[in-house]
Amino acid sequence: MRERVFIAVIGGARCSSQVCRLAEEVGAELAKRGAVLVCGGLGGVMEAACRGAKKMGGTTVGILPGGDGKAANPYVDIPIVTRLGYARNALVVQSAQAVIAVDGSYGTLSEIAFALQYGIPVVGLDTWSVAINGQSDQSIFAVGSPQEAVERAMAAAMARQEEEV
Amino acid sequence: MRERVFIAVIGGARCSSQVCRLAEEVGAELAKRGAVLVCGGLGGVMEAACRGAKKMGGTTVGILPGGDGKAANPYVDIPIVTRLGYARNALVVQSAQAVIAVDGSYGTLSEIAFALQYGIPVVGLDTWSVAINGQSDQSIFAVGSPQEAVERAMAAAMARQEEEV
Amino acid sequence: MRERVFIAVIGGARCSSQVCRLAEEVGAELAKRGAVLVCGGLGGVMEAACRGAKKMGGTTVGILPGGDGKAANPYVDIPIVTRLGYARNALVVQSAQAVIAVDGSYGTLSEIAFALQYGIPVVGLDTWSVAINGQSDQSIFAVGSPQEAVERAMAAAMARQEEEV
Amino acid sequence: MRERVFIAVIGGARCSSQVCRLAEEVGAELAKRGAVLVCGGLGGVMEAACRGAKKMGGTTVGILPGGDGKAANPYVDIPIVTRLGYARNALVVQSAQAVIAVDGSYGTLSEIAFALQYGIPVVGLDTWSVAINGQSDQSIFAVGSPQEAVERAMAAAMARQEEEV
């Protein structure tokens, strides 16, 4: 029953029209491929990605930081009410098999860090890059388009599922 | 889009065949009425309720205590991976507009307590009763059948939504 | 270094003068015996217990639900800022070797439930009693005075430590 | 009573002898200045920092990811048992007025991100640097020695306290 792939889309709660467009396309591409979109449930990149997914008939999950389910953006099908503040960022990435970061705030950076810590693949579109002690860390897979982001994330999620079998 | 009602079904991770039957009927009745079933995602009452919901074509959410989405019972559509241990009990009830307790362990008792603390209506089927300082607390609405449990919970959830409008 | 015993004192965020007096004595007795007092960090029973502990030179830890350390009552030495809402209730009892419940709200009931779920001994002073399916559950050890509460809790905590050795 | 400053020291659960030495000095310097050291309670940088603090008679708090208080390193005075997994990283930085990062893993990166998200000053010693969209982010204040790290962190914590008054 549950062969569906869950992919998290992370990014800031506000976005420029250009970033919003990227996020919306990411959501649409995920829905076209049958993936469930997991996100933080709020505005900006999260809302744009959910809107894209719903346009293509996809399913969207929003893991909210606060205590009010109605704070979810209108394109969230399944709002999860955590009251955990930003600690909920851990739940967003843990509940996915791969993560797509689009642009992003410090919250996005914490989600990238959590994903890398748990070994969940991260694909990045115009997002954070990090270096430790001056040495660049290449774990965030940089891509150039929403299509490429989704293809990469889906492939990484599948590879991970097979590994586990 | 999101007029769907979310109802949590809580109860122990193991159940007698009689309790399992009750839980399965609760799940089926919720699905018939279009409610999304939210639970802790594991076995026992949670699994029986999800099985009942899926038989009727419902949607099920499992908010898991551990770090492995595959620990969800096979009838969970949307597994949320929290790694929060039993602190995830708070999320199960917060994500619902009403709660149905079927039998239950201490975990169920903590979920009942969280729901009452947040003002979320609790309907009980053969479950905990509590008294403070020897004085019985009547906040858990006791019912006699799965049908009654679901009717009560749906009515309470609707009343709450209207209040908020 | 760390042979100190950690005991949680739980109860409502408001208390009658009589309940406050009980809580303050519990805190004082814990400090006299060298135990570290762990609590939810707010007012009512928590504040009274901390005040009692500080009068006797004890150490107090307050695990707060919100995001502001200054919300801690003035008798908390170590405020832990969780932003977890009531999910922090799980942390309060997990961080102790035994729990003393004084009177209490639904939050207290959730803490009692968590403690029982994790096998942490609970001593009760004028607090909740619970029954499952009409059958009384005797896991909350009822006592008649602050002294008895602290003696029982300390003994249970010690017995548990020895078991683990 | 509670004018004490709380400073978090973050870094990997393993460290080279050189990094450990830096962390130990950071802990010692914090204790000399009367600050309470908050950390994740485990080994590596956390243990070295706690050891340094205890040598100077300081107080140490360890906010643990797991369910066992005995997993704390032997220099932790106050172990907080969260069972939250890495979501506990949010609690470590929230409970401090400033953060000192020494070297570090992805967990450290998530803590830095949380701190920046909450506006808590971060001082870095041979640690992560981050860039968004190719643009370097200068929010992590890079220092060259444990003494400088502690001075900077203490000054930032004080400035923040005064702001709030």
XYZ file of C-alpha atoms in Angstrom:
660
model
C 0.000 0.000 0.000
C 2.699 2.422 1.029
C 5.106 2.354 -1.891
C 4.699 6.063 -2.314
C 7.805 8.175 -2.085
C 7.842 11.059 0.408
C 9.972 14.058 -0.558
C 10.464 17.143 1.614
C 10.614 20.576 0.033
C 12.292 23.105 2.314
C 12.862 26.829 1.971
C 12.044 30.188 3.509
C 8.597 31.343 4.665
C 8.868 34.204 2.181
C 10.130 34.042 -1.366
C 10.777 36.321 -4.331
C 8.530 35.719 -7.316
C 11.401 33.917 -9.026
C 12.063 31.568 -6.111
C 8.330 30.978 -5.690
C 8.146 29.951 -9.331
C 10.956 27.447 -8.837
C 9.261 26.014 -5.742
C 5.927 25.720 -7.506
C 7.529 23.793 -10.347
C 9.255 21.501 -7.864
C 5.879 20.739 -6.284
C 4.262 20.128 -9.668
C 7.041 17.782 -10.801
C 6.817 15.802 -7.565
C 3.060 15.377 -7.970
C 3.441 14.295 -11.604
C 5.739 11.505 -10.406
C 3.362 10.408 -7.637
C 5.516 11.576 -4.721
C 3.912 12.903 -1.541
C 5.212 16.383 -0.722
C 6.231 16.983 2.904
C 6.971 20.507 4.114
C 6.778 22.854 7.078
C 3.224 23.846 6.151
C 3.630 27.622 6.137
C 4.066 30.275 3.410
C 6.786 31.176 0.913
C 8.570 28.208 -0.634
C 6.347 25.808 1.334
C 3.128 27.322 0.003
C 4.398 27.635 -3.562
C 5.515 24.009 -3.615
C 2.165 22.830 -2.202
C 0.274 24.926 -4.756
C 2.272 23.328 -7.552
C 1.603 19.865 -6.177
C -2.142 20.426 -5.831
C -2.390 21.768 -9.398
C -1.139 18.366 -10.509
C -3.415 16.461 -8.116
C -0.673 15.569 -5.649
C -0.836 15.015 -1.896
C 0.734 17.489 0.553
C 1.689 17.206 4.225
C 2.468 20.282 6.354
C 4.303 19.768 9.657
C 3.539 22.992 11.508
C 5.658 24.636 14.221
C 2.716 26.137 16.131
C -0.448 24.986 17.792
C -3.018 25.990 15.192
C -3.790 23.741 12.245
C -5.411 26.666 10.470
C -1.997 28.303 10.163
C -1.277 25.828 7.366
C -1.215 27.252 3.860
C -4.400 26.491 1.889
C -2.675 23.816 -0.238
C -1.822 21.523 2.674
C -3.949 18.355 2.724
C -2.654 16.909 5.978
C -1.668 19.484 8.618
C 0.346 18.046 11.524
C 0.159 20.281 14.599
C 3.379 19.980 16.606
C 3.732 23.043 18.914
C 7.469 22.235 18.817
C 8.705 25.549 17.410
C 11.597 25.078 15.024
C 12.414 21.696 16.568
C 9.744 20.556 14.129
C 12.322 21.075 11.387
C 13.788 17.713 12.369
C 10.425 16.035 11.733
C 10.044 17.551 8.268
C 13.220 15.950 6.931
C 12.947 12.695 8.910
C 9.536 12.061 7.371
C 11.004 12.163 3.840
C 13.281 9.886 1.846
C 15.007 12.824 0.189
C 15.000 16.600 0.597
C 14.899 19.414 -1.958
C 16.100 22.784 -0.655
C 15.015 25.862 -2.589
C 16.784 29.087 -1.605
C 16.223 29.331 2.138
C 16.502 30.885 5.561
C 18.352 29.718 8.675
C 15.471 27.315 9.270
C 16.271 25.752 5.909
C 19.915 25.482 6.946
C 18.889 23.617 10.108
C 16.813 21.237 7.998
C 19.716 20.615 5.629
C 21.944 19.903 8.635
C 19.417 17.480 10.140
C 19.049 15.660 6.835
C 22.809 15.283 6.416
C 23.093 14.111 10.032
C 20.524 11.388 9.385
C 21.954 10.440 5.995
C 18.939 11.683 4.042
C 19.992 12.909 0.571
C 19.757 16.680 0.011
C 19.345 18.301 -3.395
C 19.838 22.065 -3.542
C 18.454 24.701 -5.884
C 20.067 28.134 -5.296
C 20.463 27.312 -1.619
C 23.045 27.094 1.174
C 26.553 25.816 0.732
C 28.672 24.982 3.740
C 32.313 24.565 4.612
C 33.953 23.193 7.738
C 37.214 24.740 8.784
C 37.511 26.367 5.370
C 37.005 23.027 3.552
C 33.966 22.935 1.285
C 31.431 20.181 2.080
C 29.934 18.727 -1.083
C 27.069 16.784 0.504
C 24.386 19.136 -0.810
C 23.860 18.079 -4.425
C 23.509 21.307 -6.409
C 21.165 21.252 -9.402
C 20.131 23.814 -11.995
C 16.391 23.334 -12.473
C 13.229 22.095 -10.708
C 13.076 19.095 -13.065
C 16.634 18.121 -12.265
C 15.989 18.624 -8.556
C 13.016 16.296 -8.600
C 14.717 13.661 -10.770
C 17.753 13.633 -8.477
C 15.663 13.499 -5.308
C 13.431 10.717 -6.619
C 16.441 8.683 -7.759
C 18.177 9.139 -4.405
C 15.013 8.181 -2.521
C 14.572 5.040 -4.631
C 18.228 4.045 -4.255
C 17.843 4.403 -0.517
C 14.719 2.267 -0.430
C 16.437 -0.488 -2.386
C 19.475 -0.377 -0.145
C 17.204 -0.959 2.810
C 15.476 -3.961 1.210
C -9.947 22.381 0.216
C -9.325 21.363 3.784
C -12.798 20.991 5.242
C -11.999 17.433 6.208
C -12.307 16.516 9.839
C -9.304 14.945 11.582
C -10.101 12.520 14.401
C -7.472 10.779 16.552
C -7.980 7.190 17.628
C -5.830 6.309 20.641
C -5.308 3.049 22.495
C -2.712 0.462 23.425
C -0.122 -1.063 21.075
C -1.646 -4.462 21.821
C -5.307 -5.338 22.049
C -7.543 -8.304 22.800
C -9.582 -9.539 19.865
C -12.632 -7.816 21.325
C -10.914 -4.458 21.707
C -9.360 -4.807 18.243
C -12.846 -5.353 16.817
C -14.105 -2.179 18.484
C -11.134 -0.202 17.157
C -11.600 -1.542 13.636
C -15.246 -0.495 13.662
C -14.283 2.956 14.913
C -11.892 3.287 11.975
C -14.499 2.084 9.497
C -17.156 4.481 10.814
C -14.730 7.411 10.609
C -13.874 6.591 6.995
C -17.556 6.268 6.060
C -18.079 9.813 7.321
C -15.068 11.187 5.448
C -12.912 11.867 8.495
C -9.132 11.474 8.319
C -7.900 9.087 11.021
C -4.862 10.239 13.004
C -3.060 7.800 15.309
C 0.301 6.835 16.743
C 1.009 4.611 13.740
C 1.915 1.383 15.546
C 0.059 -1.883 16.311
C -2.883 -2.871 18.494
C -5.721 -0.354 18.593
C -3.843 1.901 16.140
C -3.463 -0.835 13.532
C -7.008 -2.140 13.948
C -8.456 1.346 13.537
C -6.340 2.000 10.428
C -7.371 -1.351 8.946
C -11.017 -0.474 9.457
C -10.514 2.920 7.850
C -8.720 1.521 4.809
C -11.458 -1.096 4.261
C -13.824 1.815 3.789
C -11.405 3.787 1.611
C -10.434 6.284 4.295
C -7.178 8.173 4.814
C -4.854 7.366 7.750
C -2.002 9.287 9.360
C 0.473 7.618 11.749
C 2.629 9.862 13.950
C 5.457 7.519 14.949
C 7.583 7.714 18.116
C 10.735 6.324 16.522
C 13.047 7.086 13.638
C 11.902 4.498 11.114
C 8.912 5.119 8.866
C 8.730 1.410 8.139
C 7.706 0.783 11.736
C 4.262 2.086 10.766
C 1.515 -0.505 10.543
C 0.670 -1.468 6.933
C -2.579 0.539 6.945
C -0.937 3.919 7.508
C -1.017 6.138 4.411
C 1.026 9.020 5.783
C 3.748 8.051 8.267
C 5.232 10.991 10.197
C 8.659 10.163 11.625
C 9.225 12.089 14.851
C 12.010 10.388 16.898
C 10.365 12.109 19.892
C 9.595 9.005 21.944
C 6.307 9.286 23.779
C 6.437 13.085 23.569
C 4.907 12.400 20.160
C 1.685 11.613 22.030
C 1.098 15.352 22.263
C 1.273 15.653 18.465
C -1.272 12.870 17.897
C -4.034 14.648 19.795
C -3.076 18.194 18.760
C -3.428 17.211 15.114
C -7.050 16.161 15.635
C -10.292 18.038 16.317
C -11.564 15.283 18.605
C -10.142 12.121 20.154
C -11.599 8.632 20.533
C -9.919 6.509 23.222
C -10.414 2.737 22.974
C -9.249 0.793 26.017
C -5.650 1.866 26.513
C -2.258 1.896 28.160
C -0.465 4.636 30.103
C 0.410 6.169 26.741
C -3.301 6.478 26.052
C -3.743 8.118 29.449
C -1.086 10.700 28.559
C -2.890 11.399 25.291
C -6.207 11.841 27.096
C -4.526 14.237 29.513
C -2.955 16.255 26.683
C -6.286 16.477 24.876
C -8.100 17.697 27.994
C -5.310 20.201 28.653
C -5.718 21.643 25.149
C -9.524 21.567 25.265
C -9.838 18.869 22.586
C -12.977 16.733 23.178
C -12.329 13.142 24.293
C -14.777 10.289 23.741
C -14.040 7.053 25.604
C -14.884 3.448 24.813
C -13.977 1.112 27.707
C -11.080 3.352 28.620
C -9.547 5.341 31.498
C -11.552 7.253 34.046
C -9.864 9.754 36.325
C -10.511 11.466 39.631
C -8.684 14.351 41.283
C -8.458 14.291 45.039
C -11.187 11.639 45.152
C -13.552 13.717 42.981
C -14.518 12.075 39.688
C -13.659 14.101 36.560
C -16.358 13.730 33.903
C -14.463 15.272 30.980
C -14.017 11.955 29.175
C -17.335 11.347 27.437
C -18.099 7.640 27.895
C -19.948 5.873 25.077
C -21.176 2.330 24.547
C -20.409 1.532 20.902
C -18.059 2.435 18.030
C -20.933 4.120 16.181
C -21.768 6.276 19.174
C -18.079 7.084 19.670
C -17.714 8.300 16.097
C -20.990 10.243 16.085
C -20.038 11.998 19.315
C -16.515 12.750 18.165
C -17.667 14.080 14.786
C -20.318 16.251 16.430
C -17.817 17.628 18.933
C -15.276 18.336 16.185
C -17.900 20.150 14.080
C -19.144 22.184 17.048
C -15.578 23.220 17.713
C -14.987 24.277 14.114
C -18.124 26.407 14.112
C -17.164 28.036 17.387
C -13.896 29.058 15.819
C -15.572 30.628 12.776
C 30.513 13.274 40.704
C 26.924 12.702 39.805
C 25.559 10.612 42.650
C 22.895 13.201 43.311
C 19.294 12.096 43.123
C 16.944 13.994 40.786
C 13.299 14.135 41.882
C 10.527 15.787 39.864
C 7.792 17.724 41.648
C 4.709 18.114 39.471
C 1.438 19.975 40.014
C -0.719 22.783 38.705
C 0.502 26.253 37.692
C -1.838 27.667 40.317
C -2.381 26.391 43.830
C -4.499 27.129 46.880
C -2.535 28.326 49.910
C -2.878 24.880 51.424
C -1.550 23.070 48.365
C 1.240 25.637 48.018
C 2.258 24.938 51.608
C 2.445 21.212 50.889
C 4.538 21.834 47.760
C 6.909 24.151 49.586
C 7.493 21.527 52.280
C 8.130 18.900 49.615
C 10.779 21.167 48.091
C 12.373 21.855 51.475
C 12.501 18.160 52.392
C 14.099 17.294 49.051
C 16.791 19.926 49.526
C 17.516 18.750 53.086
C 18.229 15.294 51.665
C 20.472 16.632 48.910
C 18.140 15.842 46.011
C 18.013 18.101 42.953
C 14.451 19.291 42.303
C 13.256 19.084 38.694
C 10.004 20.777 37.674
C 8.206 22.547 34.843
C 9.668 25.878 35.925
C 6.457 27.917 36.154
C 4.185 29.069 39.028
C 1.861 27.361 41.495
C 3.106 24.026 42.798
C 6.322 24.391 40.767
C 7.191 27.755 42.255
C 6.250 26.766 45.808
C 8.393 23.640 45.616
C 11.364 25.592 44.238
C 10.972 28.225 46.955
C 11.052 25.517 49.603
C 14.135 23.951 48.044
C 16.023 27.262 47.840
C 15.227 28.082 51.488
C 17.142 24.929 52.359
C 19.978 25.654 49.913
C 18.894 23.105 47.336
C 19.325 23.101 43.561
C 16.354 23.559 41.216
C 15.865 22.842 37.514
C 12.910 24.269 35.544
C 12.089 22.713 32.160
C 9.994 25.416 30.519
C 7.305 24.941 27.847
C 7.919 28.270 26.115
C 10.744 30.136 24.463
C 11.640 32.609 27.199
C 13.980 31.653 30.023
C 12.735 34.633 32.024
C 9.334 32.960 32.329
C 10.899 30.704 34.953
C 9.848 31.338 38.531
C 12.490 33.233 40.554
C 13.559 30.103 42.458
C 14.737 28.176 39.405
C 18.538 27.874 39.222
C 18.759 26.147 35.851
C 16.057 27.135 33.347
C 15.842 24.848 30.301
C 14.124 26.561 27.367
C 12.295 23.982 25.261
C 9.616 25.742 23.124
C 7.930 22.311 23.061
C 4.609 23.301 24.624
C 3.238 20.626 26.904
C 5.322 17.968 25.141
C 7.964 19.209 27.585
C 6.014 17.356 30.280
C 7.703 14.178 29.066
C 11.128 15.732 29.701
C 10.286 16.762 33.259
C 9.596 13.221 34.409
C 12.247 11.526 32.253
C 14.916 13.691 33.859
C 14.011 12.420 37.347
C 14.428 9.092 39.137
C 11.103 9.483 40.908
C 8.150 11.852 40.724
C 6.081 13.542 43.439
C 2.657 14.760 42.298
C 0.987 17.421 44.444
C -2.665 18.093 43.587
C -2.608 18.894 39.891
C -4.089 19.854 36.551
C -4.419 17.864 33.324
C -0.764 18.662 32.678
C 0.057 16.854 35.915
C -2.038 13.914 34.763
C -0.028 13.731 31.531
C 3.192 13.755 33.546
C 1.926 10.958 35.790
C 1.007 8.959 32.690
C 4.443 9.504 31.123
C 6.187 8.464 34.330
C 4.143 5.264 34.609
C 4.775 4.546 30.938
C 8.536 4.816 31.485
C 8.469 2.900 34.769
C 9.429 5.926 36.890
C 7.915 5.663 40.392
C 5.138 8.165 41.181
C 4.218 9.289 44.691
C 0.961 11.219 45.045
C -0.152 13.838 47.558
C -3.865 14.740 47.133
C -3.570 14.127 43.405
C -5.083 12.144 40.533
C -6.264 8.570 40.798
C -7.005 6.562 37.691
C -8.996 3.510 36.694
C -9.018 1.562 33.452
C -12.309 0.038 32.394
C -13.676 0.596 35.901
C -10.704 -1.179 37.527
C -8.661 1.019 39.880
C -4.944 1.326 38.980
C -2.791 1.425 42.098
C 0.479 2.536 40.484
C 0.353 6.011 42.004
C 1.614 5.565 45.566
C -0.650 7.725 47.752
C 0.944 9.366 50.796
C -0.361 11.595 53.573
C 2.367 14.206 54.121
C 5.249 15.998 52.373
C 7.754 14.122 54.549
C 6.286 10.791 53.612
C 6.188 11.814 49.950
C 9.870 12.679 49.929
C 10.934 9.604 51.897
C 9.000 7.338 49.542
C 10.305 9.064 46.432
C 13.913 9.005 47.639
C 13.650 5.327 48.576
C 12.120 4.449 45.215
C 14.791 6.433 43.348
C 17.589 4.704 45.299
C 16.071 1.252 44.766
C 15.935 1.998 41.069
C 19.548 3.119 40.927
C 20.693 -0.045 42.688
C 18.670 -2.223 40.370
C 20.455 -0.624 37.463
C 23.924 -1.234 38.946
C 19.220 34.902 42.108
C 19.506 34.046 38.463
C 21.936 36.584 37.082
C 24.171 33.795 35.902
C 24.985 33.680 32.232
C 24.280 30.446 30.327
C 26.590 29.722 27.395
C 26.243 26.721 25.082
C 29.350 24.949 23.817
C 28.621 22.899 20.707
C 30.780 20.558 18.640
C 31.166 16.981 17.498
C 30.798 13.885 19.682
C 34.374 13.002 18.754
C 37.347 15.324 18.599
C 41.037 15.261 17.730
C 43.347 15.917 20.660
C 43.871 19.459 19.388
C 40.168 20.238 19.140
C 39.570 18.630 22.536
C 42.205 20.899 24.030
C 40.470 23.958 22.586
C 37.107 22.793 23.951
C 38.538 22.118 27.386
C 39.992 25.617 27.528
C 36.665 27.081 26.450
C 34.987 25.243 29.336
C 37.625 26.392 31.808
C 37.369 30.022 30.711
C 33.589 29.947 31.010
C 33.787 28.567 34.549
C 36.369 31.180 35.576
C 33.889 33.859 34.546
C 30.984 32.266 36.390
C 29.024 31.170 33.336
C 26.976 27.974 33.377
C 27.997 25.679 30.506
C 25.148 24.143 28.518
C 25.865 21.361 26.029
C 24.478 18.202 24.453
C 25.856 16.095 27.308
C 27.757 13.500 25.263
C 31.439 12.959 24.380
C 34.001 14.756 22.221
C 33.802 18.546 22.349
C 30.945 18.341 24.875
C 32.916 16.198 27.307
C 36.138 18.173 26.910
C 34.324 21.455 27.569
C 32.569 20.031 30.649
C 35.870 18.654 31.965
C 37.446 22.081 31.611
C 34.517 23.712 33.390
C 34.585 21.255 36.302
C 38.352 21.722 36.770
C 37.566 25.368 37.470
C 34.585 24.579 39.693
C 31.951 25.515 37.132
C 28.432 24.182 36.622
C 27.536 22.049 33.605
C 24.208 21.111 32.019
C 23.898 18.278 29.469
C 20.744 18.110 27.345
C 20.785 14.507 26.139
C 19.228 13.139 22.928
C 18.407 9.714 24.357
C 16.432 8.231 27.208
C 19.238 7.365 29.601
C 20.660 9.942 31.987
C 23.713 7.752 32.477
C 24.729 8.379 28.877
C 25.874 11.821 30.023
C 29.626 12.343 30.158
C 31.013 12.204 33.725
C 31.470 15.986 33.931
C 27.792 16.829 33.513
C 26.196 18.094 36.753
C 22.627 18.358 35.480
C 21.627 15.770 32.870
C 18.349 16.561 31.080
C 16.822 13.447 29.517
C 14.876 14.387 26.397
C 14.424 11.271 24.174
C 14.001 13.802 21.327
C 16.851 12.591 19.120
C 18.633 15.453 17.406
C 15.580 17.694 17.827
C 17.179 18.268 21.229
C 19.751 20.404 19.423
C 17.175 23.192 19.406
C 16.957 23.026 23.209
C 20.728 23.263 23.686
C 21.005 26.625 21.977
C 17.667 28.024 23.174
C 18.751 27.479 26.774
C 21.823 29.689 26.290
C 22.360 33.416 25.805
C 25.226 32.831 23.408
C 26.776 29.855 21.653
C 30.398 28.838 21.100
C 30.927 26.367 18.249
C 34.188 24.394 18.293
C 34.914 22.444 15.109
C 31.810 20.340 14.595
C 29.634 17.801 12.846
C 26.317 18.211 11.028
C 24.664 18.289 14.442
C 26.753 21.347 15.234
C 25.658 22.903 11.958
C 22.007 22.380 12.923
C 22.670 24.043 16.273
C 24.351 27.010 14.599
C 21.349 27.316 12.266
C 18.882 27.187 15.175
C 20.828 29.821 17.086
C 20.922 32.172 14.089
C 17.219 31.574 13.510
C 16.450 32.600 17.101
C 18.866 35.531 17.082
C 21.240 33.957 19.597
C 24.842 35.111 18.968
C 27.220 32.439 17.644
C 30.986 32.543 18.093
C 33.006 30.063 16.030
C 36.379 28.434 16.619
C 37.553 26.443 13.567
C 33.951 25.629 12.718
C 31.390 25.845 9.920
C 31.045 28.757 7.540
C 27.997 29.111 5.375
C 26.955 30.862 2.193
C 23.531 31.319 0.654
C 23.346 31.349 -3.120
C 27.105 31.838 -3.284
C 26.996 34.838 -0.942
C 28.987 34.368 2.280
C 26.959 34.788 5.491
C 28.998 36.513 8.196
C 26.698 35.814 11.150
C 29.068 33.302 12.742
C 31.668 35.421 14.515
C 35.020 33.736 13.861
C 37.626 33.930 16.642
C 41.174 32.665 16.994
C 41.429 31.346 20.571
C 39.333 29.902 23.407
C 39.864 33.081 25.427
C 38.623 35.245 22.610
C 35.672 32.898 22.053
C 34.595 33.156 25.672
C 35.107 36.915 25.886
C 33.066 37.461 22.740
C 30.306 35.102 23.832
C 30.074 36.625 27.309
C 29.982 40.150 25.882
C 27.284 39.197 23.383
C 25.225 37.490 26.100
C 25.474 40.533 28.371
C 24.587 42.942 25.568
C 21.537 40.838 24.861
C 20.455 40.819 28.486
C 20.743 44.585 28.701
C 18.801 45.035 25.504
C 16.012 43.020 27.006
C 15.902 45.091 30.234
